[in-house]
């Protein structure tokens, strides 16, 4: 995967100079090292339809999590002659997260990864090498060191992970649904509430957008991240170990989402100006009301 990650990152870097898919979407800094790392093209394609970002981030990067989990199950069985419940539950949670991605693939196209982050080593190598290794650290640990937490403990941690997942999915769905239906949308039994925002595109045209401020998006400005974090910490807790390596996934997701929250809010403030300030006034909490 390292070879593939470095090779595709290099291809993407050279392609941006030689034959960019959309010249206007290229972003150059003064440093080639920075450009290699953060990417130049937004959505590079090979030919007309083969989208490099979707292929590496979405397809290879996501699929490999479950393959690594199955390998660790096989390893545990081969070494210890059994597969522990904790490893089965961790694998089920990964399958749920990855399966969700495939069922909701169209939604992924509107996320920051696809819509805003340029394609370079950070996304390519990160999805192919770093994410599969770090995100499956619980299954890798369990493959080598089986744990046997009590059934009650497993039920609580697994149940909490499912609740986190439900919140993550519901918040993400509400945003897409409300923007699609506009004033026709109903959330939690009531008409959806919006702030009407506008922004200028590079061609100087004013465009309209909607900021949802009811449902999960009225509860906090990043409820989808909160659901993801509950899911991540509960998933690590299923292992039943305090070893640092088991928790690296949740700690890394915390750092990624905290950083995303700050950079996305900066971008939103620049894009929507007063409408964004109004949203922050109506929904003052970033993550959990009363805390943060
Ligand atoms: P979001 O799905 O939250 O998308 C942010 C965008 O949504 C903003 O840029 C803005 O786009 C729009 N938006 C923000 N607030 C509102 C609002 N109130 N009403 C309507 N639109 C709004 O962020 P991400 O793309 O970062 O994350 C997508 C999902 O993926 C999340 O659930 C996250 O947890 C998960 N994720 C998981 C990671 C992991 O490693 N486990 C890493 C990254 C993401 P616009 O410009 O269109 O207004």
Short mmCIF file of N, CA, C and O in Angstrom, two decimals, residues 76 82 84-87 141-142 145-149 238-241:
data_model
loop_
_atom_site.label_atom_id
_atom_site.label_comp_id
_atom_site.label_asym_id
_atom_site.label_seq_id
_atom_site.Cartn_x
_atom_site.Cartn_y
_atom_site.Cartn_z
N UNK A 76 -6.45 -14.77 14.70
CA UNK A 76 -6.81 -15.16 16.08
C UNK A 76 -7.25 -16.62 16.11
O UNK A 76 -6.88 -17.39 17.00
N UNK A 82 -9.97 -19.95 18.47
CA UNK A 82 -11.31 -19.37 18.69
C UNK A 82 -11.34 -17.93 18.19
O UNK A 82 -10.29 -17.35 17.95
N UNK A 84 -12.91 -14.36 19.49
CA UNK A 84 -13.59 -13.73 20.63
C UNK A 84 -14.73 -12.82 20.20
O UNK A 84 -14.70 -12.24 19.12
N UNK A 85 -15.70 -12.70 21.13
CA UNK A 85 -16.86 -11.84 20.84
C UNK A 85 -16.42 -10.40 20.58
O UNK A 85 -16.97 -9.70 19.73
N UNK A 86 -15.41 -9.94 21.34
CA UNK A 86 -14.99 -8.54 21.17
C UNK A 86 -14.51 -8.28 19.74
O UNK A 86 -14.84 -7.25 19.14
N UNK A 87 -13.77 -9.24 19.16
CA UNK A 87 -13.28 -9.05 17.79
C UNK A 87 -14.44 -9.10 16.79
O UNK A 87 -14.48 -8.34 15.82
N UNK A 141 -4.94 -5.46 17.48
CA UNK A 141 -4.57 -5.79 18.86
C UNK A 141 -5.28 -7.09 19.28
O UNK A 141 -4.67 -8.00 19.83
N UNK A 142 -6.59 -7.16 18.97
CA UNK A 142 -7.37 -8.34 19.39
C UNK A 142 -6.88 -9.60 18.69
O UNK A 142 -6.89 -10.68 19.28
N UNK A 145 -3.86 -10.34 20.83
CA UNK A 145 -4.08 -10.43 22.30
C UNK A 145 -5.58 -10.49 22.57
O UNK A 145 -6.19 -9.46 22.86
N UNK A 146 -6.18 -11.66 22.49
CA UNK A 146 -7.63 -11.75 22.71
C UNK A 146 -8.00 -11.24 24.11
O UNK A 146 -7.23 -11.42 25.05
N UNK A 147 -9.13 -10.56 24.20
CA UNK A 147 -9.63 -10.12 25.51
C UNK A 147 -11.00 -10.76 25.66
O UNK A 147 -11.64 -11.09 24.67
N UNK A 148 -11.45 -10.93 26.88
CA UNK A 148 -12.78 -11.52 27.05
C UNK A 148 -13.59 -10.69 28.03
O UNK A 148 -13.85 -11.14 29.16
N UNK A 149 -14.01 -9.49 27.63
CA UNK A 149 -14.85 -8.69 28.53
C UNK A 149 -16.19 -9.38 28.78
O UNK A 149 -16.60 -10.24 27.99
N UNK A 238 -14.99 -1.36 23.14
CA UNK A 238 -15.43 -2.76 22.98
C UNK A 238 -14.26 -3.73 23.23
O UNK A 238 -14.44 -4.82 23.76
N UNK A 239 -13.04 -3.30 22.90
CA UNK A 239 -11.87 -4.17 23.05
C UNK A 239 -11.67 -4.56 24.52
O UNK A 239 -11.27 -5.68 24.83
N UNK A 240 -11.95 -3.61 25.43
CA UNK A 240 -11.80 -3.93 26.85
C UNK A 240 -10.36 -3.87 27.30
O UNK A 240 -9.92 -4.69 28.11
N UNK A 241 -9.58 -2.92 26.78
CA UNK A 241 -8.18 -2.78 27.18
C UNK A 241 -7.86 -1.30 27.33
O UNK A 241 -8.44 -0.46 26.63
#
